[in-house]
mmCIF file of C-alpha atoms and ligand atoms in Angstrom:
data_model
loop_
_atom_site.group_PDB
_atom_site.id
_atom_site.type_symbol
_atom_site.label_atom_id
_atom_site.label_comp_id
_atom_site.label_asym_id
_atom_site.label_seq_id
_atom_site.Cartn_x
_atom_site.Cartn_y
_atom_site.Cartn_z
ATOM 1 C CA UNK A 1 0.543 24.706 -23.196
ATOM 2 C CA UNK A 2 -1.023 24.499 -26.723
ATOM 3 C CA UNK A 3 -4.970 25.058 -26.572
ATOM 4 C CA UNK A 4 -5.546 25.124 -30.318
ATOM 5 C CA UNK A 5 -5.972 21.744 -31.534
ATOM 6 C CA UNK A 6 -4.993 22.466 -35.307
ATOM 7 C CA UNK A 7 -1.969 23.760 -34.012
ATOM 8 C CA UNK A 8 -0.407 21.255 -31.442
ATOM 9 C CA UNK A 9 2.486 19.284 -31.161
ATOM 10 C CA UNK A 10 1.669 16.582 -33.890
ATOM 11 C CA UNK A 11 0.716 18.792 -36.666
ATOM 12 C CA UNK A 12 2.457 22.268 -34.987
ATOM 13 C CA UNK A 13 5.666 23.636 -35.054
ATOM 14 C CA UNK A 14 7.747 21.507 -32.812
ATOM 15 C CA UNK A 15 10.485 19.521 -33.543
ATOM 16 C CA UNK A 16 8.996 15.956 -32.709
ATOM 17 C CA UNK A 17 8.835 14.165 -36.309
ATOM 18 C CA UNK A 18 5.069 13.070 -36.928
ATOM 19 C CA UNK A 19 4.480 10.670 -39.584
ATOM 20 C CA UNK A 20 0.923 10.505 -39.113
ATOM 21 C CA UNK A 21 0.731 14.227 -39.979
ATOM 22 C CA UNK A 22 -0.691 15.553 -42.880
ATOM 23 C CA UNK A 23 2.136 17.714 -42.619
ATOM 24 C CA UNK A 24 4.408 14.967 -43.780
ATOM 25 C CA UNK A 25 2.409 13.163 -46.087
ATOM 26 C CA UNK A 26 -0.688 15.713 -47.764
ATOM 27 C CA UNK A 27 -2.499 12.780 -49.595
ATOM 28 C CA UNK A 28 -5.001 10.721 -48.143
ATOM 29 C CA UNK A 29 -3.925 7.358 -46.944
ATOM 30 C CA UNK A 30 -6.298 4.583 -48.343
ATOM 31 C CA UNK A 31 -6.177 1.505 -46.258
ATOM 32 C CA UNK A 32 -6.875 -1.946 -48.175
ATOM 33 C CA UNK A 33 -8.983 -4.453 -46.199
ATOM 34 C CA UNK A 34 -9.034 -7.715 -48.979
ATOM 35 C CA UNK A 35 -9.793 -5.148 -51.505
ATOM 36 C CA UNK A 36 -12.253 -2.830 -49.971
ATOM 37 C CA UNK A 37 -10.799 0.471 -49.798
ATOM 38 C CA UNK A 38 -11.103 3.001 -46.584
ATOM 39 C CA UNK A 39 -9.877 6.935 -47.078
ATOM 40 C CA UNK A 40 -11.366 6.973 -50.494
ATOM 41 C CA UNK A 41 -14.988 9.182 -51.846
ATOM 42 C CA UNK A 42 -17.250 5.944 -51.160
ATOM 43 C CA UNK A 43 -17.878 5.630 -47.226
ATOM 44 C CA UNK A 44 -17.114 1.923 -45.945
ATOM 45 C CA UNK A 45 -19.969 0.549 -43.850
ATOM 46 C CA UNK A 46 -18.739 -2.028 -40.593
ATOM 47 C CA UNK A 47 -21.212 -3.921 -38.896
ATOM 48 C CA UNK A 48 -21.857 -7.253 -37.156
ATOM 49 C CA UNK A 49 -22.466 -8.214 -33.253
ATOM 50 C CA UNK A 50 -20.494 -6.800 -30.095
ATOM 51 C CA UNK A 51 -19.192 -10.031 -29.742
ATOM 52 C CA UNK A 52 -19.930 -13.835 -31.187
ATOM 53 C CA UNK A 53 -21.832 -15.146 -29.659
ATOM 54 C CA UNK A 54 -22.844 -18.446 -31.457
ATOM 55 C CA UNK A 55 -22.570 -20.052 -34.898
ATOM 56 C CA UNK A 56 -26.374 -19.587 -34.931
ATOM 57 C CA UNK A 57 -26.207 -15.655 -33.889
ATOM 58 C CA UNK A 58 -23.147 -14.946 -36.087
ATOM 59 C CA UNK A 59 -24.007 -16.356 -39.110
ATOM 60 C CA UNK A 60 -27.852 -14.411 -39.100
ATOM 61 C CA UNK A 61 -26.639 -11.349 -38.534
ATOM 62 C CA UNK A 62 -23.582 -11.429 -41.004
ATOM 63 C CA UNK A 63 -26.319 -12.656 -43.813
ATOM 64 C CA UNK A 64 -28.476 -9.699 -42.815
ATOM 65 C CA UNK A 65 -25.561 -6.716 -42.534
ATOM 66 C CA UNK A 66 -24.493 -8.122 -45.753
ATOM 67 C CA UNK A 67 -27.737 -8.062 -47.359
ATOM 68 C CA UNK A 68 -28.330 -4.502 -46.324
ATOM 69 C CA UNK A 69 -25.080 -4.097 -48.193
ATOM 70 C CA UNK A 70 -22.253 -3.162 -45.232
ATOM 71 C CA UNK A 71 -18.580 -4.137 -46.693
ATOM 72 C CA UNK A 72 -16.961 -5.569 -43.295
ATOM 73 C CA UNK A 73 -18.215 -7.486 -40.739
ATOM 74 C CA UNK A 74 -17.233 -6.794 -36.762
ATOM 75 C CA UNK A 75 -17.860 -9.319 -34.133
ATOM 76 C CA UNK A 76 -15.413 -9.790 -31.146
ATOM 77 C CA UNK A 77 -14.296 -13.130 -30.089
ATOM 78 C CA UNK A 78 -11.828 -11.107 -26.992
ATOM 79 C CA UNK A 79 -13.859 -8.861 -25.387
ATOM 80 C CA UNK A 80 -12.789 -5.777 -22.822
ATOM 81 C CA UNK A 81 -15.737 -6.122 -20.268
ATOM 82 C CA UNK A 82 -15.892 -3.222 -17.238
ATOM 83 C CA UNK A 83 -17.041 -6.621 -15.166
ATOM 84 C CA UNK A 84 -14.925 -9.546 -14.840
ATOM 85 C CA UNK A 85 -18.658 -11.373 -14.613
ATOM 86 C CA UNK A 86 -19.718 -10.210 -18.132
ATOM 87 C CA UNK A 87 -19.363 -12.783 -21.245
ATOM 88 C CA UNK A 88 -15.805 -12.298 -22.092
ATOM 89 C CA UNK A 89 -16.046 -13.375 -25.653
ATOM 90 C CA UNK A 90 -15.685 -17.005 -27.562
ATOM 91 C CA UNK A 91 -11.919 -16.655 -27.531
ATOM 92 C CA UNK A 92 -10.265 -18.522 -30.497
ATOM 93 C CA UNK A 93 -13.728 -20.405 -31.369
ATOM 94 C CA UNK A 94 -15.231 -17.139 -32.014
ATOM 95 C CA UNK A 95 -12.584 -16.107 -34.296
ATOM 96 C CA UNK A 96 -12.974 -19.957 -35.881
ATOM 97 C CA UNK A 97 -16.812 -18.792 -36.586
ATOM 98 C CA UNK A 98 -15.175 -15.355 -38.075
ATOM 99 C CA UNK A 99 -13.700 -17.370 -40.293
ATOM 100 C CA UNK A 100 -16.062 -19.526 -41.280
ATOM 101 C CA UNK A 101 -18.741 -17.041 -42.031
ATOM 102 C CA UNK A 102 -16.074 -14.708 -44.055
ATOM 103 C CA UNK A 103 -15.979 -17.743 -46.117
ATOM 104 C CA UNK A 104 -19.903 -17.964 -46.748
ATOM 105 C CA UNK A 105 -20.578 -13.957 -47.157
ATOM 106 C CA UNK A 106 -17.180 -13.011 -48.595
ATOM 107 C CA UNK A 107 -17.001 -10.341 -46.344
ATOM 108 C CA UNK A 108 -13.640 -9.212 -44.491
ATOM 109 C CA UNK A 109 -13.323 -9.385 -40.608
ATOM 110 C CA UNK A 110 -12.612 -7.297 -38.119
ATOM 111 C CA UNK A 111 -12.050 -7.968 -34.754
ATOM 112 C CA UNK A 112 -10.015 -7.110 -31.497
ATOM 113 C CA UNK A 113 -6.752 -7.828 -29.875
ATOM 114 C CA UNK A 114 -6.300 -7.075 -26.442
ATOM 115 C CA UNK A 115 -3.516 -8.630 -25.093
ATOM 116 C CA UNK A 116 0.350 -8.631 -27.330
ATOM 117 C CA UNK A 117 -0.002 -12.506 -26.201
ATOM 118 C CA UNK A 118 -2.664 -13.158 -28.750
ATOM 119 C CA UNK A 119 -1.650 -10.609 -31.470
ATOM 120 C CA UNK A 120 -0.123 -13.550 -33.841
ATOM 121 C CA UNK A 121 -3.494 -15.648 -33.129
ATOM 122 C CA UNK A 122 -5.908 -12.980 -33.614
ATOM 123 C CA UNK A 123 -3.875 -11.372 -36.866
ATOM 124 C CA UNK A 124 -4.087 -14.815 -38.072
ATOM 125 C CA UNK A 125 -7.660 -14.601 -38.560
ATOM 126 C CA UNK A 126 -8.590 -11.159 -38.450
ATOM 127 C CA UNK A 127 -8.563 -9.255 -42.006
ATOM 128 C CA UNK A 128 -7.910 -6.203 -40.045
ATOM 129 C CA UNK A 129 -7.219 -6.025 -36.226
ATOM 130 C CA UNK A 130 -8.844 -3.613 -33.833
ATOM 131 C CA UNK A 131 -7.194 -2.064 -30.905
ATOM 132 C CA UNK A 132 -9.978 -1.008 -28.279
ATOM 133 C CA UNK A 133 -10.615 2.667 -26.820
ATOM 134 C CA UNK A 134 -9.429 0.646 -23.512
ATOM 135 C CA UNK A 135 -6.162 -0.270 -25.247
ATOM 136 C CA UNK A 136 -5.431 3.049 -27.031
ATOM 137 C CA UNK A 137 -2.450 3.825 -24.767
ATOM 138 C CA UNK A 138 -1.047 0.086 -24.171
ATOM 139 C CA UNK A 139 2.108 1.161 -25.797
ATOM 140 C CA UNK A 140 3.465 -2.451 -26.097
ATOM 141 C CA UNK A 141 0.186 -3.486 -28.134
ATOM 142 C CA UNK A 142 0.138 -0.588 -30.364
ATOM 143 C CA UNK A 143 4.309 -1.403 -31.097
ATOM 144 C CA UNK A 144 3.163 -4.915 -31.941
ATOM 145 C CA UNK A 145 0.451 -3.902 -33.832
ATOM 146 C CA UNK A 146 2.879 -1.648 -35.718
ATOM 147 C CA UNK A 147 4.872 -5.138 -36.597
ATOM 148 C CA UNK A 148 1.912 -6.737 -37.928
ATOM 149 C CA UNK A 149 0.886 -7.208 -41.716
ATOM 150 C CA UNK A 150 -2.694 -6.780 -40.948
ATOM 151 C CA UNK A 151 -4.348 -2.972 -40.904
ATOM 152 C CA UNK A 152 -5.376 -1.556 -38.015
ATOM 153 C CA UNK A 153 -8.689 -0.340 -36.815
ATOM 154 C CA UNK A 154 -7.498 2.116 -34.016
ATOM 155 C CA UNK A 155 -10.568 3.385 -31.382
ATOM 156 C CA UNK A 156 -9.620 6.297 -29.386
ATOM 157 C CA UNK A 157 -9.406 6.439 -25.991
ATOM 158 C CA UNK A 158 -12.538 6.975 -23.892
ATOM 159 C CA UNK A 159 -10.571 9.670 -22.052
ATOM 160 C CA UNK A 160 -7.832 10.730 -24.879
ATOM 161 C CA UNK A 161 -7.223 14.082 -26.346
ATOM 162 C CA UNK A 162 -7.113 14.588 -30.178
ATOM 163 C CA UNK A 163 -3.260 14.308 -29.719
ATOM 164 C CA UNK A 164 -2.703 11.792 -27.405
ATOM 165 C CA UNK A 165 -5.105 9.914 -30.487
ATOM 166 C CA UNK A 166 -2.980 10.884 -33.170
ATOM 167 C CA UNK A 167 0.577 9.782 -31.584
ATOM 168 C CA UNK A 168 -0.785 6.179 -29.989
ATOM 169 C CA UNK A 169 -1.311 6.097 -34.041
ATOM 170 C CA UNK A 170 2.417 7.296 -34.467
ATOM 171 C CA UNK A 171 3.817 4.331 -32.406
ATOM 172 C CA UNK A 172 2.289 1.984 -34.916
ATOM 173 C CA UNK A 173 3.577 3.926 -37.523
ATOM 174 C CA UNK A 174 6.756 3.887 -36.345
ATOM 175 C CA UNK A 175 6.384 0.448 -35.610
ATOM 176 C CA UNK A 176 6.043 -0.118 -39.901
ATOM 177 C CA UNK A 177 2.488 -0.606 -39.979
ATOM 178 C CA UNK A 178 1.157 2.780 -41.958
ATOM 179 C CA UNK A 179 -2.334 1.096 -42.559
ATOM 180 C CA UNK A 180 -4.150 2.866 -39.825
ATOM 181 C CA UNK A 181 -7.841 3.942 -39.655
ATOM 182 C CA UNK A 182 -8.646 5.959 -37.190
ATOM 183 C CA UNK A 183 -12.204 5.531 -35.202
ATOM 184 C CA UNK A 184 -14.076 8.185 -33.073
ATOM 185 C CA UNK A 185 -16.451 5.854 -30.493
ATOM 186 C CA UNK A 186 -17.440 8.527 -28.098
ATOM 187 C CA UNK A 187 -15.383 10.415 -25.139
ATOM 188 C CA UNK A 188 -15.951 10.809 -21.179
ATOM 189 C CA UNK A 189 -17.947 13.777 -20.211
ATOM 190 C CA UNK A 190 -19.873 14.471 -17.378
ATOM 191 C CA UNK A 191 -23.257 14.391 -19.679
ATOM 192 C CA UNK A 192 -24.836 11.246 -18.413
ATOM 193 C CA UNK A 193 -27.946 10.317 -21.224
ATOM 194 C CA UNK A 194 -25.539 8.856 -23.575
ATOM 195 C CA UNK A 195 -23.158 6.031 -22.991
ATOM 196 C CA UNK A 196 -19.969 8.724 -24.244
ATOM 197 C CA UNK A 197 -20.189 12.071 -26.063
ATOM 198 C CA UNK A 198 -19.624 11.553 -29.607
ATOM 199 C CA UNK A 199 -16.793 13.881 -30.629
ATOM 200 C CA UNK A 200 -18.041 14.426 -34.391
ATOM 201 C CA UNK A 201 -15.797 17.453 -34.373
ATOM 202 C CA UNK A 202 -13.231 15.066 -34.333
ATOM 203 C CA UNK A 203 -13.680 14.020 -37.720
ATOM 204 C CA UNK A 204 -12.995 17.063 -39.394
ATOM 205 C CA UNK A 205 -10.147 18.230 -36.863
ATOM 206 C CA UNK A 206 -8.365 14.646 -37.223
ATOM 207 C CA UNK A 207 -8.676 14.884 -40.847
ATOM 208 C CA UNK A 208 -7.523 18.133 -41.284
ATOM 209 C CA UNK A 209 -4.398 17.170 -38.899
ATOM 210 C CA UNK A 210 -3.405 13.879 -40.474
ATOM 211 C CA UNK A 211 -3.639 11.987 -43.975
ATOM 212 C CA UNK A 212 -5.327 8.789 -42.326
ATOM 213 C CA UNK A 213 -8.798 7.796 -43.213
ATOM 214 C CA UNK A 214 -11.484 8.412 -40.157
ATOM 215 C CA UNK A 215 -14.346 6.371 -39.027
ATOM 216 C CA UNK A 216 -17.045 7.023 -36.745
ATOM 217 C CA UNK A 217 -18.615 4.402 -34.263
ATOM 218 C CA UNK A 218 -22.275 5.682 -33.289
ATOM 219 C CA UNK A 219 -22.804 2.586 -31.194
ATOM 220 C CA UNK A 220 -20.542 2.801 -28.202
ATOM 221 C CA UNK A 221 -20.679 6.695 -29.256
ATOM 222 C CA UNK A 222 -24.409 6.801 -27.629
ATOM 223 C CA UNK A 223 -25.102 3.229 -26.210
ATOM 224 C CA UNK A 224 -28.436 3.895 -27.141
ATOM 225 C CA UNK A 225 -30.199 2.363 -30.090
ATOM 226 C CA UNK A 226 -32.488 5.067 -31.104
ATOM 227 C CA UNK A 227 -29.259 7.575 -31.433
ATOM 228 C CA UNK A 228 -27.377 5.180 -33.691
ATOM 229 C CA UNK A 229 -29.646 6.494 -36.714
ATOM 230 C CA UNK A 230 -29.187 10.027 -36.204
ATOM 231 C CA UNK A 231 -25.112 10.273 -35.163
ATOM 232 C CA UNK A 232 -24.828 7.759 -38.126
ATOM 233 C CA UNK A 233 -25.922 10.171 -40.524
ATOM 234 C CA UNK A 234 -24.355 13.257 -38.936
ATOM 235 C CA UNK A 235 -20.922 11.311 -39.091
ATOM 236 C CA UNK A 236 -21.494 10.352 -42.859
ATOM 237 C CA UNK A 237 -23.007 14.726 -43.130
ATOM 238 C CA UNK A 238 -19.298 16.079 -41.457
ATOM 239 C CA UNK A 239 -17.075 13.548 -43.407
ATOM 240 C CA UNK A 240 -16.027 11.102 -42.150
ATOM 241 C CA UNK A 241 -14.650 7.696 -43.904
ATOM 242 C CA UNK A 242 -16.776 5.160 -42.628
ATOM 243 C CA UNK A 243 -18.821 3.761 -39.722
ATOM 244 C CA UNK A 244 -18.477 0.554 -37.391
ATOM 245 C CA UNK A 245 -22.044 -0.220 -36.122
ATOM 246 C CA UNK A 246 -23.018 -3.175 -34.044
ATOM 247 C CA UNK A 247 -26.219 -5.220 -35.472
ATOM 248 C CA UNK A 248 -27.614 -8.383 -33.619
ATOM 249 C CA UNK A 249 -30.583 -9.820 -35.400
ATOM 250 C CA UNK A 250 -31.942 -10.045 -31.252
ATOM 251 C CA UNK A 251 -30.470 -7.275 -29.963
ATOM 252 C CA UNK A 252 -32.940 -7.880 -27.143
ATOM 253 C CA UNK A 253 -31.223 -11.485 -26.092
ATOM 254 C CA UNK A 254 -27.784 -9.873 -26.913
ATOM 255 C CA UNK A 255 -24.995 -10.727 -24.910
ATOM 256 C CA UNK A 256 -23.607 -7.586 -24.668
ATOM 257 C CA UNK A 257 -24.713 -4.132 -26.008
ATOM 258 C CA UNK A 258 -27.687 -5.293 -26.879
ATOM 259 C CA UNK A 259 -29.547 -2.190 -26.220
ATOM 260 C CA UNK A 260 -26.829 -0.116 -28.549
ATOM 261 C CA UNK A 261 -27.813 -2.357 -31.172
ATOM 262 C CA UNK A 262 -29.762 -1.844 -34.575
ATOM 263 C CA UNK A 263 -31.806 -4.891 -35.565
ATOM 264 C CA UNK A 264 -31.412 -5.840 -39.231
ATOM 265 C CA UNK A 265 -34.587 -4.248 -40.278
ATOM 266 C CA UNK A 266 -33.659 -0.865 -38.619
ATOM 267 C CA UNK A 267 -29.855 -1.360 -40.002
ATOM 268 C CA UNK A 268 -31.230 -1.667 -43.540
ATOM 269 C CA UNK A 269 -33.651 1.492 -43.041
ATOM 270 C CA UNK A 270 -30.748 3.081 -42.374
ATOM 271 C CA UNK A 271 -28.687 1.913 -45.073
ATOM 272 C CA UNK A 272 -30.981 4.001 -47.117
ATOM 273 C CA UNK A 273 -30.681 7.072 -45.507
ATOM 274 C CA UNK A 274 -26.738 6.561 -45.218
ATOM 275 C CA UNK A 275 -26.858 6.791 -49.478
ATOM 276 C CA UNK A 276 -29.103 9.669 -49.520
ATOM 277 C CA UNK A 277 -26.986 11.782 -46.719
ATOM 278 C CA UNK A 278 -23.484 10.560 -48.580
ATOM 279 C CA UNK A 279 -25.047 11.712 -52.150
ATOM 280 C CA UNK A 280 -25.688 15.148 -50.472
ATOM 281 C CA UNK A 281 -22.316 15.474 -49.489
ATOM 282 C CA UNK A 282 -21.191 14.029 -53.002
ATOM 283 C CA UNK A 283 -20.095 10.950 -52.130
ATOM 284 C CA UNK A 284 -21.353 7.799 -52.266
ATOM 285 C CA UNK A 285 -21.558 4.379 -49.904
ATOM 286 C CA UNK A 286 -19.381 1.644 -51.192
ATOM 287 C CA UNK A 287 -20.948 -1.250 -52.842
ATOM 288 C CA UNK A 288 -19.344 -4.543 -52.417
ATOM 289 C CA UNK A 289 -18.774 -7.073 -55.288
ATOM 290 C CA UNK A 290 -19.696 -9.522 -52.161
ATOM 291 C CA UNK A 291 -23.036 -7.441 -51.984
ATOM 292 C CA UNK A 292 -23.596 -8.324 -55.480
ATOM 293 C CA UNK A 293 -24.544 -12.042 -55.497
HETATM 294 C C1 PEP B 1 -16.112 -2.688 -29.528
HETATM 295 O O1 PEP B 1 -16.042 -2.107 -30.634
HETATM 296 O O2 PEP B 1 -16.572 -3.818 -29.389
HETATM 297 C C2 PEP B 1 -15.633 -1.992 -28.324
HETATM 298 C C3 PEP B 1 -15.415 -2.650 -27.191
HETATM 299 O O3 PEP B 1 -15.504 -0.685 -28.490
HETATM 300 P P1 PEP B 1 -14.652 0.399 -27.635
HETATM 301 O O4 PEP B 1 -13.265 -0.133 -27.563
HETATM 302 O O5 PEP B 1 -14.778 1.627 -28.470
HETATM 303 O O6 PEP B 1 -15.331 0.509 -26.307
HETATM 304 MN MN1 MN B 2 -19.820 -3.306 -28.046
#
């Protein structure tokens, strides 16, 4: 068996034809979320709640992540709980409030699908659908994800290799969708004070291996809130595209990952530091026209 990971089956020398190697396609893939750009130099800040909660909640925290100047918004209206007694998410009213507050900040949406049942429903809404680390290997999702006209945000797998990443991104490829982002959000280990081991080695290996942009997810990466800070700016410091990071402007009352989550005042602190850690890599964060008024 292959041990190198720059020199496996999707990017290596075997016969299996990989369109989500760079191999196949050496130019960076920008994906197009309602005009803001992902795989380009600026770095694409996503944040917003673990999951709506309430107009109320939703609507304070998308004025403050905007404010601070992030480019999407995230909230989930389905959400993949590890108990069946957790808040499950809104449902379709969440992704009503998604839509509603999209209208008042301008900015796009993303937010998950978790069942092929409500792929037409949620794409309806969504700017840009995300498949959950859960989901990375539901091969009948990521096919009809792969049919859909909306980009994907794809998480990998709490317990996935680098390739088993890569070709769960090949099925909705294959599938006709080719606007793909790729998101490292942490991986099983047996190191117990953080939520997952962030894999920030992934970001260079994954975009070494294939021309899709890369994001990094500090939240679930830790699930603590005082590591957010520091993985966010090592993720912007080793290259990668863009982060997802949850914000609740309560995180203390949150309804779920509260304690992974940056209040506005410490997301905007950090804003700050993002710019200065992206100009020292010679790039920049993107500024929004939505930012602008
Ligand atoms: C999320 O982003 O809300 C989420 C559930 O993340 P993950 O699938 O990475 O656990
Ligand atoms: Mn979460």
């Amino acid at each position: 068996m292959e041990t190198n990971p720059c020199n496996n089956h999707v990017n290596g020398g075997s016969s299996i034809p990989s369109k989500v190697s760079r191999k196949t396609k050496p130019d960076d893939t920008i994906v197009s979320i309602k005009g803001v750009g992902i795989g380009r130099s600026e770095i694409v800040i996503i944040a917003g709640p673990c999951a709506v909660e309430s107009r109320d909640q939703l609507f304070r925290t998308a004025r403050s992540v905007r404010a601070a100047g992030a480019n999407i918004l995230r909230g989930g209206a389905f959400k993949p709980r590890s108990s069946p007694y957790s808040f499950q998410g809104m449902g379709e009213e969440g992704l009503k409030l998604l839509d509603q507050v999209r209208k008042e900040t301008g900015l796009p949406i993303v937010t998950e699908v978790m069942d092929t049942r409500q792929m037409e429903m949620v794409a309806s809404y969504a700017d840009m659908i995300q498949i959950g680390s859960r989901n990375m290997q539901n091969y009948p999702l990521l096919k009809e994800a792969g049919m859909c006209s909306k980009p994907v945000l794809l998480k990998r797998g709490m317990m996935a290799t680098i390739d088993e990443f890569l070709l769960a991104a090949e099925y909705i490829l294959n599938h006709g969708n080719d606007q793909i982002i790729l998101c490292e959000r942490g991986i099983r280990t047996f190191e117990t004070s953080t939520r997952n081991t962030l894999d920030l080695s992934a970001v260079p290996v994954l975009k070494r291996m294939s021309h899709l942009p890369v994001i990094v997810d500090p939240s679930h990466g830790t699930g603590v809130r005082w590591l957010v800070p520091s993985m966010a700016k090592a993720a912007v410091a080793v290259g990668a595209d863009g982060l997802i990071m949850e914000v609740h402007f309560n995180p203390e009352e949150a309804l779920c990952d509260g304690y992974q989550s940056l209040s506005p005042d410490e997301f905007d602190l950090l804003m700050a530091d993002l710019k200065k850690i992206a100009q020292a890599v010679g790039r920049e964060i993107l500024v929004s026209k939505a930012a602008a008024f």
